[in-house]
JSON list of C-alpha atoms in Angstrom, two decimals:
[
{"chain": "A", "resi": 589, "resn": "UNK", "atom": "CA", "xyz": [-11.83, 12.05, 0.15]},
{"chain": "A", "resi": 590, "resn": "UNK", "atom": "CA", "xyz": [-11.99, 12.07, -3.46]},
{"chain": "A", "resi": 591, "resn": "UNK", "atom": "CA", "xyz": [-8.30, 11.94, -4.79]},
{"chain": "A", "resi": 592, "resn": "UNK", "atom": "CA", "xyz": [-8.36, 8.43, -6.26]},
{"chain": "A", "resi": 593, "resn": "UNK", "atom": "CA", "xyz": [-11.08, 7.04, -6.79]},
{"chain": "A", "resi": 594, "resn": "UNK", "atom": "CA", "xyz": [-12.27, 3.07, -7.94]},
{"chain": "A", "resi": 595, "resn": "UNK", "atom": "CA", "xyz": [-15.15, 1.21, -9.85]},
{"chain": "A", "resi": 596, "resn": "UNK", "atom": "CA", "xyz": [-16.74, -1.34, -8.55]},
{"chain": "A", "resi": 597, "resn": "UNK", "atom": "CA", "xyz": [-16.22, -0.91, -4.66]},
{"chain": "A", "resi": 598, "resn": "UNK", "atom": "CA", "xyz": [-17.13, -5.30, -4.90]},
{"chain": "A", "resi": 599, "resn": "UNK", "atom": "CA", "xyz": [-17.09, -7.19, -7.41]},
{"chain": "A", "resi": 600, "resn": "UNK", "atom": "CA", "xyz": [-18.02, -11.53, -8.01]},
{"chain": "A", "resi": 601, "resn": "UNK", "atom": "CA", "xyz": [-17.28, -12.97, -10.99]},
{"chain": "A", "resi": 602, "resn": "UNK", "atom": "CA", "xyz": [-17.16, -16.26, -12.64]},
{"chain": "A", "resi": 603, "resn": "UNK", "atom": "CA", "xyz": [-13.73, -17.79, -14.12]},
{"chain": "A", "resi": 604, "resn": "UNK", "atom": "CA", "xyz": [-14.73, -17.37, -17.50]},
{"chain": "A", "resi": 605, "resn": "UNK", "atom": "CA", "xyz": [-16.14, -13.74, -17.24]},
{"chain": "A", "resi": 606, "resn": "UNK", "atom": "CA", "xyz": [-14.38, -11.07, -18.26]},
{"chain": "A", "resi": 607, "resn": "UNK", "atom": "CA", "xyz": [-14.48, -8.03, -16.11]},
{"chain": "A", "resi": 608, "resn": "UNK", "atom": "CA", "xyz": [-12.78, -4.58, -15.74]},
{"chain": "A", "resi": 609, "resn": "UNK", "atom": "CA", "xyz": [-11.71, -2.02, -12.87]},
{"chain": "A", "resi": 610, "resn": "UNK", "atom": "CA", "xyz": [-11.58, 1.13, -12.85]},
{"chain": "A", "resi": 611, "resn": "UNK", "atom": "CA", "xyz": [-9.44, 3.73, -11.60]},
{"chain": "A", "resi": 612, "resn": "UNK", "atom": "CA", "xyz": [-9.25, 7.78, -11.86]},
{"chain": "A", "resi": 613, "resn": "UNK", "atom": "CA", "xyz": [-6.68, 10.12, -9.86]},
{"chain": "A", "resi": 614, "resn": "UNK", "atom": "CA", "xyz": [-7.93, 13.93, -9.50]},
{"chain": "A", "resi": 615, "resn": "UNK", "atom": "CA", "xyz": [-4.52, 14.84, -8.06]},
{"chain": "A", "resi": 616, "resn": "UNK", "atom": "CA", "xyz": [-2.68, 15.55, -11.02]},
{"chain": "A", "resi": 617, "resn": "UNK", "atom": "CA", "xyz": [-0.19, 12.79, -10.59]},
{"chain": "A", "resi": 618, "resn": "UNK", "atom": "CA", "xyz": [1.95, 11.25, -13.24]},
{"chain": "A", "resi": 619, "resn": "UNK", "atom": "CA", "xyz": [2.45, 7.77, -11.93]},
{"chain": "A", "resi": 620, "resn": "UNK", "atom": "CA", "xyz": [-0.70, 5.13, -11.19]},
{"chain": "A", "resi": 621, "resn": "UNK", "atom": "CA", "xyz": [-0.06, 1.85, -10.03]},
{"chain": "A", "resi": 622, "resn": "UNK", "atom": "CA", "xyz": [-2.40, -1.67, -9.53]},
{"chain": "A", "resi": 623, "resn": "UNK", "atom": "CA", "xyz": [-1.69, -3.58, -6.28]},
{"chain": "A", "resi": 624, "resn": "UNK", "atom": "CA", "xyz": [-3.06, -6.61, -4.50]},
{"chain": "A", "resi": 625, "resn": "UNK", "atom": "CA", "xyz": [-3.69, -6.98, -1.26]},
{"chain": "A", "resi": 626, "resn": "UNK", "atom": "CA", "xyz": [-4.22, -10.96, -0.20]},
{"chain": "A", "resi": 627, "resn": "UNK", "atom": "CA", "xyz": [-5.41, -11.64, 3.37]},
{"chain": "A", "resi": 628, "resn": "UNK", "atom": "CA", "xyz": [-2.87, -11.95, 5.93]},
{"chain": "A", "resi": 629, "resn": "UNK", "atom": "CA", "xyz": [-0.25, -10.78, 3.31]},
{"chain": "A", "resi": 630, "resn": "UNK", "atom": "CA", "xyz": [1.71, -7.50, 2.41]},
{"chain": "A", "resi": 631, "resn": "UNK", "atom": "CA", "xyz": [0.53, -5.33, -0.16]},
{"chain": "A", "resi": 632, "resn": "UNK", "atom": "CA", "xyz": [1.67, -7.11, -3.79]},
{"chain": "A", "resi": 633, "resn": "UNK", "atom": "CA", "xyz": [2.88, -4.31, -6.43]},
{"chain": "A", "resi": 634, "resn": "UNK", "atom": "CA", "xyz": [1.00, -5.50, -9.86]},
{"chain": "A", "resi": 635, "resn": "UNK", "atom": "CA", "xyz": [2.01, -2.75, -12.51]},
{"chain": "A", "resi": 636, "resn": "UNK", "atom": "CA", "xyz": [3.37, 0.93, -13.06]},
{"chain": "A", "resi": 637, "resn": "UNK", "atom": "CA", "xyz": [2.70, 3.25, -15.48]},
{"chain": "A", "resi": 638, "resn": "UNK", "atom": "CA", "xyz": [4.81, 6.91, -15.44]},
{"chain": "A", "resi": 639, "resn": "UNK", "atom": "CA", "xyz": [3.12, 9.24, -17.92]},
{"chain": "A", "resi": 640, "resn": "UNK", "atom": "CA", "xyz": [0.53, 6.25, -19.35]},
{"chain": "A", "resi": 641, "resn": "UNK", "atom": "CA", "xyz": [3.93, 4.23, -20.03]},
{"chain": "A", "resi": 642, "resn": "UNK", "atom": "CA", "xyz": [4.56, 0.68, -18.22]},
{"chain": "A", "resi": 643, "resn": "UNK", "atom": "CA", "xyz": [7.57, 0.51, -16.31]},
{"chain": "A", "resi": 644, "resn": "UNK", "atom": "CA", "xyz": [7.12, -2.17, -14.42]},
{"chain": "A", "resi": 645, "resn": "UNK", "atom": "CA", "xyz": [5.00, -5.55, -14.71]},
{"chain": "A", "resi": 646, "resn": "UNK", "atom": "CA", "xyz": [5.88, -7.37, -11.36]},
{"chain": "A", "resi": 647, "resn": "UNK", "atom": "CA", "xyz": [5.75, -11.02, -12.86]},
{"chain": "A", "resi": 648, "resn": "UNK", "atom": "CA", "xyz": [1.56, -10.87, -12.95]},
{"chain": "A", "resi": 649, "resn": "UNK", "atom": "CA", "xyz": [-0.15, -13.26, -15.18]},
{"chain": "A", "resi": 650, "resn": "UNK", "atom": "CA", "xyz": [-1.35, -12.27, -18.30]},
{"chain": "A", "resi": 651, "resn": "UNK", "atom": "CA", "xyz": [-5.35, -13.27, -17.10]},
{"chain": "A", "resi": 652, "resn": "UNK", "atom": "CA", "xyz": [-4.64, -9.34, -15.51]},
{"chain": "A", "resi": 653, "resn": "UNK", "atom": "CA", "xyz": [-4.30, -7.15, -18.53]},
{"chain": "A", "resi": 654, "resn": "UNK", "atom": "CA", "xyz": [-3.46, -3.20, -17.61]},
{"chain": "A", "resi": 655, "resn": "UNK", "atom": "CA", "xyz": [-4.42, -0.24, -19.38]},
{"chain": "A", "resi": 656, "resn": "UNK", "atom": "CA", "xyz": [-3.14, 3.39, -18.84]},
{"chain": "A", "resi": 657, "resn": "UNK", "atom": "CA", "xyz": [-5.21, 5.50, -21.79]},
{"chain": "A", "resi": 658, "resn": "UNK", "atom": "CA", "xyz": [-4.07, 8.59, -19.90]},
{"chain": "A", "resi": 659, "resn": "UNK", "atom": "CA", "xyz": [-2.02, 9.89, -16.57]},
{"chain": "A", "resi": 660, "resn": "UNK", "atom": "CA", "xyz": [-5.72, 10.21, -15.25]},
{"chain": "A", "resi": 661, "resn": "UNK", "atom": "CA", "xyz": [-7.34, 7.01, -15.71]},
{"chain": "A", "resi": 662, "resn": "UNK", "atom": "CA", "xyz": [-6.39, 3.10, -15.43]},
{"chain": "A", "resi": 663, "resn": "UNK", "atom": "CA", "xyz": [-7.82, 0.07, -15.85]},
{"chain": "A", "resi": 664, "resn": "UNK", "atom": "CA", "xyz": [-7.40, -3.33, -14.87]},
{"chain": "A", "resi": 665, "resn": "UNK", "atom": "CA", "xyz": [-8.82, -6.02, -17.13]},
{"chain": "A", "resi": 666, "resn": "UNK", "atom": "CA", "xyz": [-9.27, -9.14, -15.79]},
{"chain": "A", "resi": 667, "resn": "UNK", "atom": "CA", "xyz": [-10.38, -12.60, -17.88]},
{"chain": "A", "resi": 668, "resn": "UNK", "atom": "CA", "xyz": [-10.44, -16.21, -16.58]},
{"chain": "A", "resi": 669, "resn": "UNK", "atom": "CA", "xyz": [-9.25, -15.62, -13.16]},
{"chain": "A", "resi": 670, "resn": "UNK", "atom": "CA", "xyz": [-8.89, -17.92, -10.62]},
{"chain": "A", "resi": 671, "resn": "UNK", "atom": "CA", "xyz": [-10.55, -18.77, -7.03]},
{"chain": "A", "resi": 672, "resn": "UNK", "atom": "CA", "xyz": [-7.12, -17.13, -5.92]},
{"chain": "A", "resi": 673, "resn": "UNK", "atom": "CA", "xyz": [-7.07, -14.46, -7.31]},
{"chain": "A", "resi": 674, "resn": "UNK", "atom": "CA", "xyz": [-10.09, -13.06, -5.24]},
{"chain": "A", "resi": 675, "resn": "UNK", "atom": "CA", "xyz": [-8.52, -10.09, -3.05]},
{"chain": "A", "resi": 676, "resn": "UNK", "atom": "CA", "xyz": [-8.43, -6.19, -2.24]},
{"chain": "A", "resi": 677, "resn": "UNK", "atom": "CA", "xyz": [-7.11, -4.44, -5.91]},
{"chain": "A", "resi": 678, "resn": "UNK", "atom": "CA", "xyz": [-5.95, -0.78, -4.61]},
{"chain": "A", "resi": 679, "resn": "UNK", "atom": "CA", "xyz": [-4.89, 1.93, -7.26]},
{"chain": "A", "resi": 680, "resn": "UNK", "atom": "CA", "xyz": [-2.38, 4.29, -6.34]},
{"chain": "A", "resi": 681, "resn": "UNK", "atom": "CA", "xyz": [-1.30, 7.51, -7.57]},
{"chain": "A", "resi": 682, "resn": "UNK", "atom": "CA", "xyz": [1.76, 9.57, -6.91]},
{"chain": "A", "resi": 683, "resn": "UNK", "atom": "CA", "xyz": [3.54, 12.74, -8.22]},
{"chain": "A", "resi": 684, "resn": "UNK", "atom": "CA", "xyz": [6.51, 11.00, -9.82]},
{"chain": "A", "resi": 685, "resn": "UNK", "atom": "CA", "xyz": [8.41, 9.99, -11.64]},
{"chain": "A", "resi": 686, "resn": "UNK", "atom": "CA", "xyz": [11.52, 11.63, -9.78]},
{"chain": "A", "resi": 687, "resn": "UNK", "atom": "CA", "xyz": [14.70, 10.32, -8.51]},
{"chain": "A", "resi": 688, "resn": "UNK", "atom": "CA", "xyz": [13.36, 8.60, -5.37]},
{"chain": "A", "resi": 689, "resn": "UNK", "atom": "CA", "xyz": [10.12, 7.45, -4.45]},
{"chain": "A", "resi": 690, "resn": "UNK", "atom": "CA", "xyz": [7.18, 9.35, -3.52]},
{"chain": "A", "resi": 691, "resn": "UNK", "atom": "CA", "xyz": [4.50, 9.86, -1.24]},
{"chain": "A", "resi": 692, "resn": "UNK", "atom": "CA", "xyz": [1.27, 7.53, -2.82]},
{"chain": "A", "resi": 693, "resn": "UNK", "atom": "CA", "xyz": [-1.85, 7.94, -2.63]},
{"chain": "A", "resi": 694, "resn": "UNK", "atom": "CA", "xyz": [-4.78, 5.29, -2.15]},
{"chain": "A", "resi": 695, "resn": "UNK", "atom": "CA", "xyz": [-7.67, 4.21, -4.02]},
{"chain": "A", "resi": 696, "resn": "UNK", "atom": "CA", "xyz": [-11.03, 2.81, -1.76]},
{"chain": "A", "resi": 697, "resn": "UNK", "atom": "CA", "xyz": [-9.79, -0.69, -3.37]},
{"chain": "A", "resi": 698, "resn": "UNK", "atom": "CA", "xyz": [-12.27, -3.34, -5.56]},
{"chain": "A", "resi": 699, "resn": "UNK", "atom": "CA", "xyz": [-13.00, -6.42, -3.57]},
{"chain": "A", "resi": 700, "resn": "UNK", "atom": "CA", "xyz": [-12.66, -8.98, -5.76]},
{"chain": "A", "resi": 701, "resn": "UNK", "atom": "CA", "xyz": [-14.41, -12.18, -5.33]},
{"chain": "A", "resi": 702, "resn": "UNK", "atom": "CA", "xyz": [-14.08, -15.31, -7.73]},
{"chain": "A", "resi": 703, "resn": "UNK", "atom": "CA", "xyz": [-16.01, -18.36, -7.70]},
{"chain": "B", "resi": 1034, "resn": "UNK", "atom": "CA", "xyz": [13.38, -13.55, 3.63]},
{"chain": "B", "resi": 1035, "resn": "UNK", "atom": "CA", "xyz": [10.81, -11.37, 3.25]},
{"chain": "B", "resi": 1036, "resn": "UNK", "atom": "CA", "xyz": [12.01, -7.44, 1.91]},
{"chain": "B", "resi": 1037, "resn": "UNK", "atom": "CA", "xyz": [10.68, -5.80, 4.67]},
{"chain": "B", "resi": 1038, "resn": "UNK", "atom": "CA", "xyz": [9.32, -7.81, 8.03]},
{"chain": "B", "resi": 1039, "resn": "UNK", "atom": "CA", "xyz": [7.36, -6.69, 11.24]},
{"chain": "B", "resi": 1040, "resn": "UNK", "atom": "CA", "xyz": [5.85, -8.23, 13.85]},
{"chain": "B", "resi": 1041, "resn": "UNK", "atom": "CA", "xyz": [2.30, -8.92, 12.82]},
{"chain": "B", "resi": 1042, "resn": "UNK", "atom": "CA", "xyz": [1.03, -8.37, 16.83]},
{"chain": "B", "resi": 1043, "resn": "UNK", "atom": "CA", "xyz": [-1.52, -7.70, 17.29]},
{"chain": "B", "resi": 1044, "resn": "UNK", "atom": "CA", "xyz": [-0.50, -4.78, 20.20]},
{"chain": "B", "resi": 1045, "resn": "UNK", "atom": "CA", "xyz": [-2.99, -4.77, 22.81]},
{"chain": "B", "resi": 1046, "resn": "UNK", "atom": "CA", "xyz": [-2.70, -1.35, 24.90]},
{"chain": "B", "resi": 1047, "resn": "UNK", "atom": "CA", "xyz": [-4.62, 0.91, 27.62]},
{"chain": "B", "resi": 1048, "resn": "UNK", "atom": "CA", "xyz": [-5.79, 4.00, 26.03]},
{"chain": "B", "resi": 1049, "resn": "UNK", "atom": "CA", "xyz": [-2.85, 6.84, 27.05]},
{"chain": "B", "resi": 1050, "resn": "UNK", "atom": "CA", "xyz": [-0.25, 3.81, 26.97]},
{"chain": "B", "resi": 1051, "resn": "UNK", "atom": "CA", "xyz": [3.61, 4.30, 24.64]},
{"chain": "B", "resi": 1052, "resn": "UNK", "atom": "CA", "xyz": [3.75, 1.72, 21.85]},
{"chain": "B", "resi": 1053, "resn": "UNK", "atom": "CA", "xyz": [6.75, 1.05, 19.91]},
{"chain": "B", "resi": 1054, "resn": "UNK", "atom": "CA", "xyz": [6.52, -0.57, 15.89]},
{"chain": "B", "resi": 1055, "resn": "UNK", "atom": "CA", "xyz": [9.96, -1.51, 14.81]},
{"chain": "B", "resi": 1056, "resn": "UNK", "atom": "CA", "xyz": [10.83, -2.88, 11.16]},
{"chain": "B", "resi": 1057, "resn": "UNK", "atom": "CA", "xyz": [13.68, -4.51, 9.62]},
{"chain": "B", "resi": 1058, "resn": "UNK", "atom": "CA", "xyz": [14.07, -4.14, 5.64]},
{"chain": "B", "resi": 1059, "resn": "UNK", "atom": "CA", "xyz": [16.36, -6.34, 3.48]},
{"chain": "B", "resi": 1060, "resn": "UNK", "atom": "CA", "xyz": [17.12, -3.62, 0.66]},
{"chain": "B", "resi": 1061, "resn": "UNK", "atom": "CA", "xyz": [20.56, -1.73, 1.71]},
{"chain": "B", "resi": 1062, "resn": "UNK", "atom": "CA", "xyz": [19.42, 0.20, -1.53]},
{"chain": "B", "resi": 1063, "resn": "UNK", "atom": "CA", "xyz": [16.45, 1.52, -0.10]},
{"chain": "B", "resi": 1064, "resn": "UNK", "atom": "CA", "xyz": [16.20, 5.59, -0.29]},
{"chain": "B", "resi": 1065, "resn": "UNK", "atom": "CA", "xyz": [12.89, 6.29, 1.04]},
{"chain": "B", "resi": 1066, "resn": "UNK", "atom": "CA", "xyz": [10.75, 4.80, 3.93]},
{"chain": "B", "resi": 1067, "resn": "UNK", "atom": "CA", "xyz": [7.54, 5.56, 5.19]},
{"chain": "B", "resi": 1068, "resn": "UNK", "atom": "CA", "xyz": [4.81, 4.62, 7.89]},
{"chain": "B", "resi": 1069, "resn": "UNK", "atom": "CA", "xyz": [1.38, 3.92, 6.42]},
{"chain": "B", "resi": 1070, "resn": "UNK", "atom": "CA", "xyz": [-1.68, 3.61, 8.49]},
{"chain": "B", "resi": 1071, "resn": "UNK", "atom": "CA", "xyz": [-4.17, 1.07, 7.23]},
{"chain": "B", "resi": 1072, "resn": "UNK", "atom": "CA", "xyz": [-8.02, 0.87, 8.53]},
{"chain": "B", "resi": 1073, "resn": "UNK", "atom": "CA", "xyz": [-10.18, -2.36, 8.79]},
{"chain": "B", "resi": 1074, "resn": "UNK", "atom": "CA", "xyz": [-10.99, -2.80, 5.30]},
{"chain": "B", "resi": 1075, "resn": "UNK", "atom": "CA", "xyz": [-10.01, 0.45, 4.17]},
{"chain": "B", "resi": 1076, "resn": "UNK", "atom": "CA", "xyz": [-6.93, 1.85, 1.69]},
{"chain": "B", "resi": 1077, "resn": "UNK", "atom": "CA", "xyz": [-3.70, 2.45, 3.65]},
{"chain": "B", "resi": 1078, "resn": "UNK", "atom": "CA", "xyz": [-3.13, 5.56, 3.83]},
{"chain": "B", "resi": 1079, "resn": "UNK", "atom": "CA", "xyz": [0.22, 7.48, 4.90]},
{"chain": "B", "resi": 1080, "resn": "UNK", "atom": "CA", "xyz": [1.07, 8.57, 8.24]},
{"chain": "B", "resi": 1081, "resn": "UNK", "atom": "CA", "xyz": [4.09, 9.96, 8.00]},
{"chain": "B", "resi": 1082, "resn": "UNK", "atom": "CA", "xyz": [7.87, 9.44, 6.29]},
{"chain": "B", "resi": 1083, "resn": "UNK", "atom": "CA", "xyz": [10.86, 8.71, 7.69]},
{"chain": "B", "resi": 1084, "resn": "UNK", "atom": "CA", "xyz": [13.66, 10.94, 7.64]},
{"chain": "B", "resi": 1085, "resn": "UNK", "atom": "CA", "xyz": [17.49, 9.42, 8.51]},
{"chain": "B", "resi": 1086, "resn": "UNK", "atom": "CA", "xyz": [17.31, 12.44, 11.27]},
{"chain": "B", "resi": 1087, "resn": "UNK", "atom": "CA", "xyz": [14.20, 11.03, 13.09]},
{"chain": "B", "resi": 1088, "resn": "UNK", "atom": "CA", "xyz": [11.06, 13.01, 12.67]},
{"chain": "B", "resi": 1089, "resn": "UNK", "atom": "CA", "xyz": [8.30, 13.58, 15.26]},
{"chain": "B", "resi": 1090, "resn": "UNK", "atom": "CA", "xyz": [4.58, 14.35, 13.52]},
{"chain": "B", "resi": 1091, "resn": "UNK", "atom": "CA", "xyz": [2.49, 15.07, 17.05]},
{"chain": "B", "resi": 1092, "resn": "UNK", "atom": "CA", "xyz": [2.42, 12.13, 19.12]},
{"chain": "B", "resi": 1093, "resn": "UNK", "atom": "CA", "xyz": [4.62, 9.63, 16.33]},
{"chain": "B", "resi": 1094, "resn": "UNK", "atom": "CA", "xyz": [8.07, 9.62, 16.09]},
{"chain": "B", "resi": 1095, "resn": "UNK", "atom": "CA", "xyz": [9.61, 7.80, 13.65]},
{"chain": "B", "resi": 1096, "resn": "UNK", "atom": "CA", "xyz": [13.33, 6.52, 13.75]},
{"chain": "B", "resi": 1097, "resn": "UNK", "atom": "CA", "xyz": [15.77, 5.22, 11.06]},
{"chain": "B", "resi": 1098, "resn": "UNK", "atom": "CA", "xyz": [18.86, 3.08, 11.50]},
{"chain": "B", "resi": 1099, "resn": "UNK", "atom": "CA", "xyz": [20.60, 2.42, 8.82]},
{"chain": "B", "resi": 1100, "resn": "UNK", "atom": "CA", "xyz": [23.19, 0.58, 9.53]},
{"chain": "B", "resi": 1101, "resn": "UNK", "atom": "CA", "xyz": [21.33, -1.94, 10.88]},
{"chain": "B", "resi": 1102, "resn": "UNK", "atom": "CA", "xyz": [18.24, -1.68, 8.44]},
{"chain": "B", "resi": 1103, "resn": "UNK", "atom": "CA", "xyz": [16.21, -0.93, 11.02]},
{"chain": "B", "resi": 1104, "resn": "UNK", "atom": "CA", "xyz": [13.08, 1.31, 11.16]},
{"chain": "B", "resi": 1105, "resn": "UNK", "atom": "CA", "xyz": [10.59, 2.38, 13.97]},
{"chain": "B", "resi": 1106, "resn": "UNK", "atom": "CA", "xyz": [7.60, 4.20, 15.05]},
{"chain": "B", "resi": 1107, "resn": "UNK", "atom": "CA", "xyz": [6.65, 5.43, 18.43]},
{"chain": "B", "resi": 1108, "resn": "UNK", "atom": "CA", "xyz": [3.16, 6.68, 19.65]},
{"chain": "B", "resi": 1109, "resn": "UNK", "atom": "CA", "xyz": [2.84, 8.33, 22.81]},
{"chain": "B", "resi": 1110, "resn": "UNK", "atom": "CA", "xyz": [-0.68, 8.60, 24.72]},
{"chain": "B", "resi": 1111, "resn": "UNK", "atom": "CA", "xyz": [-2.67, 6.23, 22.65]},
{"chain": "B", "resi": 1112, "resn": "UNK", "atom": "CA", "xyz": [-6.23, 6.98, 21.93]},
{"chain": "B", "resi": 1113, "resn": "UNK", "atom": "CA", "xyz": [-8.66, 4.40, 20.54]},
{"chain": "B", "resi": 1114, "resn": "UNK", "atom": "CA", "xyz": [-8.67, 5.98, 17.23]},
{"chain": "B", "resi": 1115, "resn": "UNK", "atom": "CA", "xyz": [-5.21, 4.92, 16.42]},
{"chain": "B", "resi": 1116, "resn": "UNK", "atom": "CA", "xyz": [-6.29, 1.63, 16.31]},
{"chain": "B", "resi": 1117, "resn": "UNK", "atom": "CA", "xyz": [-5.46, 0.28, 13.23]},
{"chain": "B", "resi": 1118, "resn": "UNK", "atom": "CA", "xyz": [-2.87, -1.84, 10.82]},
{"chain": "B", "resi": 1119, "resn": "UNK", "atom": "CA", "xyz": [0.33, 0.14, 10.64]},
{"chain": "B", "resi": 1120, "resn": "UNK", "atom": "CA", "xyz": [2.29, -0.74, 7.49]},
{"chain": "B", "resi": 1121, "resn": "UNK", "atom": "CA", "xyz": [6.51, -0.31, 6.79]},
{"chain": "B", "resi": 1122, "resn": "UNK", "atom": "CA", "xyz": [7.13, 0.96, 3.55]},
{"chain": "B", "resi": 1123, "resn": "UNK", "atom": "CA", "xyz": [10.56, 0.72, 1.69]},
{"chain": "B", "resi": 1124, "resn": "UNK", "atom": "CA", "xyz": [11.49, 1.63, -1.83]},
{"chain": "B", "resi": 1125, "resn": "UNK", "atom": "CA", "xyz": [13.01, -1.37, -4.09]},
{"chain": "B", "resi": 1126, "resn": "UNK", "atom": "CA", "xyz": [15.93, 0.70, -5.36]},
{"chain": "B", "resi": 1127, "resn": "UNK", "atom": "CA", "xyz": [13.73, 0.98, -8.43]},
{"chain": "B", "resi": 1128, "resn": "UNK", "atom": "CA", "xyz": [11.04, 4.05, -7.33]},
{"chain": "B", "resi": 1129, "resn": "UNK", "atom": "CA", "xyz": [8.52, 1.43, -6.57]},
{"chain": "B", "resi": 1130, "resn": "UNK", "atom": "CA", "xyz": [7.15, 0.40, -3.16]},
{"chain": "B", "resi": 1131, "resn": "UNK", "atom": "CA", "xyz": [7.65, -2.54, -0.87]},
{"chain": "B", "resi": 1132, "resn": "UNK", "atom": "CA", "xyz": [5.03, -2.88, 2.11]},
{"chain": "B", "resi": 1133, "resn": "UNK", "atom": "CA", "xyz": [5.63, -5.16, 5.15]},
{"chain": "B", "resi": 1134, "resn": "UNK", "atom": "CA", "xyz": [2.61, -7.05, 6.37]},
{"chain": "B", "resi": 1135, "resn": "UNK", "atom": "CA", "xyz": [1.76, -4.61, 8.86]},
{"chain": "B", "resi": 1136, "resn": "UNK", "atom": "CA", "xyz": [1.41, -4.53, 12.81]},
{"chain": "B", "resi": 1137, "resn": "UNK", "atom": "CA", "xyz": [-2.21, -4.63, 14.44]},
{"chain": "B", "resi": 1138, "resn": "UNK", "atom": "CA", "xyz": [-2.79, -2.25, 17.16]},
{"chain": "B", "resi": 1139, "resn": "UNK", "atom": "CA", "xyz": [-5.87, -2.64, 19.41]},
{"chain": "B", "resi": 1140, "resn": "UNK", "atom": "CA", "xyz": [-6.18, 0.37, 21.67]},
{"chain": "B", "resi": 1141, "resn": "UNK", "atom": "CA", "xyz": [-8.97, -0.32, 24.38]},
{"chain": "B", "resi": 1142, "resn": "UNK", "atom": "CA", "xyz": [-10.44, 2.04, 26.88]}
]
């Protein structure tokens, strides 16, 4: 499956590197979305964009910087991180924005290592 | 308390067995809710919504209880392949998403 699709599959970085992920929707959706998935905890909504806008930052430090150049494509820039941060990023994609929620759609996910 | 809560399990069950997921969610705002099915190290992905009705997709039926904030799934005649992390899904009241930590089902010959 092809629908949403993420770059790099792994990733290891150092806390002073400064890395980016990638993400890219072939679905024709209008709403992306970062989340982090932590072991042994629930999925963690990061950011949404609806039509390349943000409409929702869920607290996340600024070392995770978003970027929505288009409904197609986001990116998730990432600078001094911590061991902690280390975890599954998934993009998402759905058809929205409408008046309730709607079905979304999964990226592979970047596993994100820190040391 | 946590927005949406399930048992973690994991569910151990004979291939051909009835499990039952159940879910409570915190949100009386909540519009939409969903079942996701999440593999080992793999994206969730969804299984099926949840209607206030009750819906049946195959062998899962899903069940809604408002009142008491209350969600379920139900598969009948297990097979190995539905082994997996099965994830409740709310909405916040605010479009986005709220996953529970998901229930681990081991299905074994």
């Amino acid at each position: 499956e092809t629908g949403v699709t993420q770059t790099p599959r792994h990733l290891v970085m150092g806390m002073t590197n400064k890395k980016s992920l990638k993400c890219e929707q072939h679905l024709g959706h209008n709403a992306m979305y970062w989340y982090k998935q932590s072991a042994k905890k629930p999925l963690e909504l990061m950011f949404v964009y609806n039509f390349k806008e943000q409409t929702e930052n869920n607290s996340v430090p600024s070392r995770f910087s978003p970027e929505c150049p288009n409904s197609s494509h986001l990116f998730l820039h990432l600078h001094t991180l911590q061991p902690e941060d280390s975890a599954l990023y998934l993009c998402a994609s759905s058809q929205g924005p409408s008046g309730t929620p709607d079905t979304q759609y999964f990226g592979p996910g970047t596993r994100l290592t820190v040391l | 308390r946590k927005e949406v809560e399930q048992d973690p399990g994991p569910f151990n069950v004979p291939e051909g067995a009835t499990v039952a997921f159940n879910c409570t969610y915190s949100n009386s705002a909540s519009q939409s809710f969903f079942w996701y099915r999440q593999d080992c190290r793999k994206e969730p992905k969804l299984l099926m919504s949840v209607y206030s009705s009750g819906n049946e997709d195959g062998r899962f039926t899903a069940q809604l209880n408002r009142a008491s904030q209350y969600i379920s799934l139900l598969i009948r005649d297990s097979k190995l392949s539905d082994s997996a992390t099965y994830l409740c899904v709310t909405d916040t009241g605010r479009r986005a998403l709220t996953f529970g930590s998901g229930t681990r089902l081991q299905v074994q010959p």
